CSV table of C-alpha atoms in Angstrom, one decimal:
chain,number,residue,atom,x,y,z
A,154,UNK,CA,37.3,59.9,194.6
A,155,UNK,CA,37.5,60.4,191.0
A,156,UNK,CA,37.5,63.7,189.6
A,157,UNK,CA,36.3,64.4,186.3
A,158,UNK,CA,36.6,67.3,183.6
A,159,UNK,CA,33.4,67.8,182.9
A,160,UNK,CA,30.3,67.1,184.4
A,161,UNK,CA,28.9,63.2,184.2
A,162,UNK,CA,26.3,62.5,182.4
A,163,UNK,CA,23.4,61.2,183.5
A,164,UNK,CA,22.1,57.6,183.3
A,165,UNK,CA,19.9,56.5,180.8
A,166,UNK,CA,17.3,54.0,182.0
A,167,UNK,CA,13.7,53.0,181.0
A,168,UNK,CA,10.6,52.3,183.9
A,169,UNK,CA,9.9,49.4,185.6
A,170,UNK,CA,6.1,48.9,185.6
A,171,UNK,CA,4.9,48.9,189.1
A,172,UNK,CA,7.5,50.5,190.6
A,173,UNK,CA,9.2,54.0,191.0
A,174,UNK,CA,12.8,52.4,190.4
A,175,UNK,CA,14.3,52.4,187.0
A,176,UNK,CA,16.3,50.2,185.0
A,177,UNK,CA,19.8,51.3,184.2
A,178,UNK,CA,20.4,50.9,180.6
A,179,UNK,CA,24.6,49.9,179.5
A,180,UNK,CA,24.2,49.6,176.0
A,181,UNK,CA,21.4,48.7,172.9
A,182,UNK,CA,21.6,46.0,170.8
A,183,UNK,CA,18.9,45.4,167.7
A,184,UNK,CA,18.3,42.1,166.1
A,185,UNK,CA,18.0,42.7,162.0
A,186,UNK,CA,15.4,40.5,159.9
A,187,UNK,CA,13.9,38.3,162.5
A,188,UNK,CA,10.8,38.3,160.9
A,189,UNK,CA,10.2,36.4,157.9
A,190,UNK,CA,7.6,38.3,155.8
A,191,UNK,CA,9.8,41.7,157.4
A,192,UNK,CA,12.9,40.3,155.4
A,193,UNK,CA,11.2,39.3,152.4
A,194,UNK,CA,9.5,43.0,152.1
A,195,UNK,CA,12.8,44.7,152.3
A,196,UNK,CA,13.9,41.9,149.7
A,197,UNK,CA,16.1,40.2,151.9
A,198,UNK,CA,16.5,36.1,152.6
A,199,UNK,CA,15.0,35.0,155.7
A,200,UNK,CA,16.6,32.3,156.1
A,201,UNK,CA,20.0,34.2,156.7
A,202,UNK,CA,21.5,33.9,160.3
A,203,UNK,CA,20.9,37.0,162.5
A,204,UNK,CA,22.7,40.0,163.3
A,205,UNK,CA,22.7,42.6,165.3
A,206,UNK,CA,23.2,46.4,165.4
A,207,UNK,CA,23.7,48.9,168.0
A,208,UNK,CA,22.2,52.2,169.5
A,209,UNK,CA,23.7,54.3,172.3
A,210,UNK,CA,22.2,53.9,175.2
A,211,UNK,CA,20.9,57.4,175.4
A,212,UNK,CA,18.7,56.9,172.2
A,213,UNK,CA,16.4,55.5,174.7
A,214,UNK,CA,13.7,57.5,175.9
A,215,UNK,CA,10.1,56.6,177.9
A,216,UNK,CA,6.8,55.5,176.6
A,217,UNK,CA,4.6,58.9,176.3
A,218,UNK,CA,7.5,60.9,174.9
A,219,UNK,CA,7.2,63.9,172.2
A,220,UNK,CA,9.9,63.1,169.7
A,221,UNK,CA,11.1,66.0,167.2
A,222,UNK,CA,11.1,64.9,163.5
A,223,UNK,CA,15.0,64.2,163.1
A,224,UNK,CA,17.4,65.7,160.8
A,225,UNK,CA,18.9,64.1,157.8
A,226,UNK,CA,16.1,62.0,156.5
A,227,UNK,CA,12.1,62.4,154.7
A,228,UNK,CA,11.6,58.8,155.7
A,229,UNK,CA,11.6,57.9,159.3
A,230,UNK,CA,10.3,54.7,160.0
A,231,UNK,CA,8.5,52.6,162.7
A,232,UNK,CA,9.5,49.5,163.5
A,233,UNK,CA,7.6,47.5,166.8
A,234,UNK,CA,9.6,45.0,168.8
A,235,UNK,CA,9.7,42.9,171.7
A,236,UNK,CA,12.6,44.2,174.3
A,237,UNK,CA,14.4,41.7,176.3
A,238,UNK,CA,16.0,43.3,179.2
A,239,UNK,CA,19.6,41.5,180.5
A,240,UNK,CA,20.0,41.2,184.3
A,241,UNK,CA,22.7,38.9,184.9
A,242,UNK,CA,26.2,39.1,183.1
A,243,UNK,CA,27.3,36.1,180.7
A,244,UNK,CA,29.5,35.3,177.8
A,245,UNK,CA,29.4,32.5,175.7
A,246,UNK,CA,25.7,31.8,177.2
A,247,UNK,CA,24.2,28.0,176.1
A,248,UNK,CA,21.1,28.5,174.4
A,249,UNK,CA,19.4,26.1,177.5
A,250,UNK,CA,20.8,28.8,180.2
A,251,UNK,CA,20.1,31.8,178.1
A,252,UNK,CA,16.4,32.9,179.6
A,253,UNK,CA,18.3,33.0,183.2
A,254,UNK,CA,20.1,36.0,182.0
A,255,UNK,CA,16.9,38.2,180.9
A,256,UNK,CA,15.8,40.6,184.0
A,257,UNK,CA,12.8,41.1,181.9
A,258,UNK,CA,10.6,42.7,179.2
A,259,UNK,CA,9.3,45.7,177.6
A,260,UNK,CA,7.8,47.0,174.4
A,261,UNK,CA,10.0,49.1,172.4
A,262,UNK,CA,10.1,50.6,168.9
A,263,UNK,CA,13.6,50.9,166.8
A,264,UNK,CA,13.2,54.6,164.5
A,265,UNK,CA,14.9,54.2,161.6
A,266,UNK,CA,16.0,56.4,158.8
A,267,UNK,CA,14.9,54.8,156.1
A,268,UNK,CA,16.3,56.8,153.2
A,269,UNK,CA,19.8,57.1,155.3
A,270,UNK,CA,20.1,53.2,155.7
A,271,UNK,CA,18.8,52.6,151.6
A,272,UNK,CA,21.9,54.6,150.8
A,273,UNK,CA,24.2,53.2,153.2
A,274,UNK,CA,23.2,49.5,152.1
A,275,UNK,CA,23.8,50.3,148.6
A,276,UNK,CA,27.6,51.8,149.8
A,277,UNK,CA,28.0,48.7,151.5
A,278,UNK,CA,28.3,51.5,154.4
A,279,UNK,CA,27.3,51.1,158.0
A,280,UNK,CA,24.3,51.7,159.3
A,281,UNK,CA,24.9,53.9,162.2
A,282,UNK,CA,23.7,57.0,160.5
A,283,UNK,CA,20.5,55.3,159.7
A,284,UNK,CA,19.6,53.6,163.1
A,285,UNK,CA,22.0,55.4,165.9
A,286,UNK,CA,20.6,58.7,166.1
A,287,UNK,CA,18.9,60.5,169.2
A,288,UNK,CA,16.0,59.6,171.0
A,289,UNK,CA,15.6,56.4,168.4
A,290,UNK,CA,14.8,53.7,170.8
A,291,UNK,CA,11.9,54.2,172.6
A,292,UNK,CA,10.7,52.1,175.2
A,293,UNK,CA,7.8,51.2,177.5
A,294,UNK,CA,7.8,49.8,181.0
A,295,UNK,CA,9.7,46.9,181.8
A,296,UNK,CA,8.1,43.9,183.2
A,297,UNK,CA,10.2,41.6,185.1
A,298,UNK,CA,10.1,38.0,183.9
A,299,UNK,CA,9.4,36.4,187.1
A,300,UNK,CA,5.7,38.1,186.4
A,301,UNK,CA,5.2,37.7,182.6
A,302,UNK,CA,7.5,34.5,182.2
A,303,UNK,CA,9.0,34.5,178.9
A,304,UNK,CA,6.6,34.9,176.0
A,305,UNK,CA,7.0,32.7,172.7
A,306,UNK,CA,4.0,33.7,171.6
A,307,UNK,CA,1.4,36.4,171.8
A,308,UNK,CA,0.2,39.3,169.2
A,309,UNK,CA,2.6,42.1,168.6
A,310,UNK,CA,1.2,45.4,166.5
A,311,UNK,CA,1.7,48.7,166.3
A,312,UNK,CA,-0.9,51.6,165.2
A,313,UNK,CA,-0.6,55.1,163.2
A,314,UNK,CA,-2.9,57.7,164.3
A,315,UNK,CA,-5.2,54.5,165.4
A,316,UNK,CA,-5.1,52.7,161.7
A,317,UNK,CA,-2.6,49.2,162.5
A,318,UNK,CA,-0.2,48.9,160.2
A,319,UNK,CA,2.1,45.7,162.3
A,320,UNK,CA,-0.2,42.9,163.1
A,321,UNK,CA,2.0,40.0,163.8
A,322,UNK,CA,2.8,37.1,166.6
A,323,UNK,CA,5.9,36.6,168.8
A,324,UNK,CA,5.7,32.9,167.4
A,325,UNK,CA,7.0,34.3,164.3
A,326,UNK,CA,10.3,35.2,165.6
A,327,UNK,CA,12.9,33.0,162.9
A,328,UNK,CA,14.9,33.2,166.3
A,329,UNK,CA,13.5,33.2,169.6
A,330,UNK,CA,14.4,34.8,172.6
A,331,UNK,CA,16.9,32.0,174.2
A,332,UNK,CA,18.7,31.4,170.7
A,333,UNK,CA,19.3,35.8,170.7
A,334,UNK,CA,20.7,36.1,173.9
A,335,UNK,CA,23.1,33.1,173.0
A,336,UNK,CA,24.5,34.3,169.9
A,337,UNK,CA,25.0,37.9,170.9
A,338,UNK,CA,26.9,36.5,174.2
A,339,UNK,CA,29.4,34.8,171.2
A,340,UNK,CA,30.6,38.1,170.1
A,341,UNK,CA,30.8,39.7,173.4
A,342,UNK,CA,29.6,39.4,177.0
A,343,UNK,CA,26.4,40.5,177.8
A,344,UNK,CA,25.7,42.5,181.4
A,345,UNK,CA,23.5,43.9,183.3
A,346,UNK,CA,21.5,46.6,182.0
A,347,UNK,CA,21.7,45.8,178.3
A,348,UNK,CA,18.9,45.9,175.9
A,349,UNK,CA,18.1,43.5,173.1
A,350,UNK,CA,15.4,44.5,170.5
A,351,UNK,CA,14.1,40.9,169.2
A,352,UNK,CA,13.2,42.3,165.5
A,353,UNK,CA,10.1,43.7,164.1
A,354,UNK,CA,7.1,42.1,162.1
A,355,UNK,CA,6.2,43.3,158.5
A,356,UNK,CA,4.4,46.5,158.4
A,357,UNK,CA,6.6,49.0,158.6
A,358,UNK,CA,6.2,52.4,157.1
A,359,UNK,CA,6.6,56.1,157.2
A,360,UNK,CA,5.6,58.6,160.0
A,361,UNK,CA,5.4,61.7,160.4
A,362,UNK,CA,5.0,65.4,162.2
A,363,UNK,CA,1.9,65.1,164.4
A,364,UNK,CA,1.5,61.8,163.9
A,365,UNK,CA,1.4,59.5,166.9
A,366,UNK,CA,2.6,56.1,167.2
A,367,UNK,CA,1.1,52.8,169.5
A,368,UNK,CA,1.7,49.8,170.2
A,369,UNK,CA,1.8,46.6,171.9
A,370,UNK,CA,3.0,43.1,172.9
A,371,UNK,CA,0.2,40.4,174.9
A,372,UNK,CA,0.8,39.7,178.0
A,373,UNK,CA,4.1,42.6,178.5
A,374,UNK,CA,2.7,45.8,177.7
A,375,UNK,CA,2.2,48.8,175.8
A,376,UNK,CA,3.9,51.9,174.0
A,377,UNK,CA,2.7,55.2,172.6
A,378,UNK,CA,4.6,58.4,171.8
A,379,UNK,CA,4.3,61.1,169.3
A,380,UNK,CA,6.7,62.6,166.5
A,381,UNK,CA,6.8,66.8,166.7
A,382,UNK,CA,8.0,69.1,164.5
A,383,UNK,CA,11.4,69.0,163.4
A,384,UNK,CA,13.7,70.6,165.6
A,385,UNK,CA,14.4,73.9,164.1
């Protein structure tokens, strides 16, 4: 039996709706600009190929959550998206196999630092600073995909203190859940427990201390939690 220095640390994971088991998250990845009218608000082309960004896995924390304000930044951001949740390994995945390899599905919403990324953009610096940060990739309860099938369309919003501010349809997506999980498995092989956040609809905007954040995808679920006070 291995023995390690210091104590390990424990697993992050996100619920399964239904159940009392979790789901054993291995890494994040984000989709950037899969929206059109999101690209073209943050002056970007839409028709660019997509790309993809990473979180720890730890930055994910449960539906219902109180999240402090974080440091660094006067502009944190919502951002709502459609989770696709990997359940069997593959690299190199054809776009035709691709749905075989997502578990399921959940509702999730990727805080940004605005202001952090702005400056890193115009360094031509990575982002990590910007999207990486703790407790940044909330998530609601997964549904598997044997229950909800695999959506290409359906309404996906998100709501500030009750006011909607993301109003937009899964059929939106420039690409679609099957042509994601293909092109991420190019760069690397995907297994079991990863995350993919699909991209986010225009809409998004700041929030703040006491604010609280919901949201939802048709047909897969829903999302609330609330940002606190800055941690002092």
């Amino acid at each position: 039996m291995t023995e390690f220095v210091l104590p390990l640390p424990a697993t992050p994971s996100v619920a399964v709706a239904g159940s009392e088991a979790r789901f054993a998250v291995r890494r994040i990845f984000c989709v950037g600009r899969n929206y059109a009218a999101h690209a073209r608000e943050l002056g970007n082309d839409e028709r660019d190929p997509p790309f993809f960004f990473t979180k720890p896995a730890d930055a994910v924390v449960d539906s219902g959550t109180t999240i402090p304000y974080p440091p660094l930044t006067s502009n944190l951001h919502h951002e709502i998206e459609l989770v696709a949740a990997i359940g069997k390994a593959g690299f190199r995945i054809p776009r035709t196999q691709a749905l075989d390899h997502v578990w399921g599905y959940g509702v999730g919403v990727d805080l940004t630092r605005r202001d952090l990324q702005d400056e890193a953009k115009k360094a031509a610096r990575p982002w990590d600073w910007s999207k990486a940060f703790d407790r940044s990739a909330p998530c609601g309860p997964l549904v598997r995909a044997q229950a909800s099938g695999h959506p290409e369309k359906g309404r996906i919003w998100l709501a500030v203190d009750g006011a909607v501010r993301q109003d937009g349809d899964l059929a939106e997506l420039i690409w679609p859940i099957a042509d994601i999980v293909s092109i991420c498995s190019e760069a690397l092989e995907l297994e079991p427990g990863d995350l993919i956040f699909t991209g986010t609809p225009a809409g998004v905007g700041a929030v703040g201390p006491g604010q609280t954040i919901t949201g939802g995808v048709d047909g897969i679920g829903t999302i609330e939690l609330t940002i606190g006070q800055a941690t002092a």
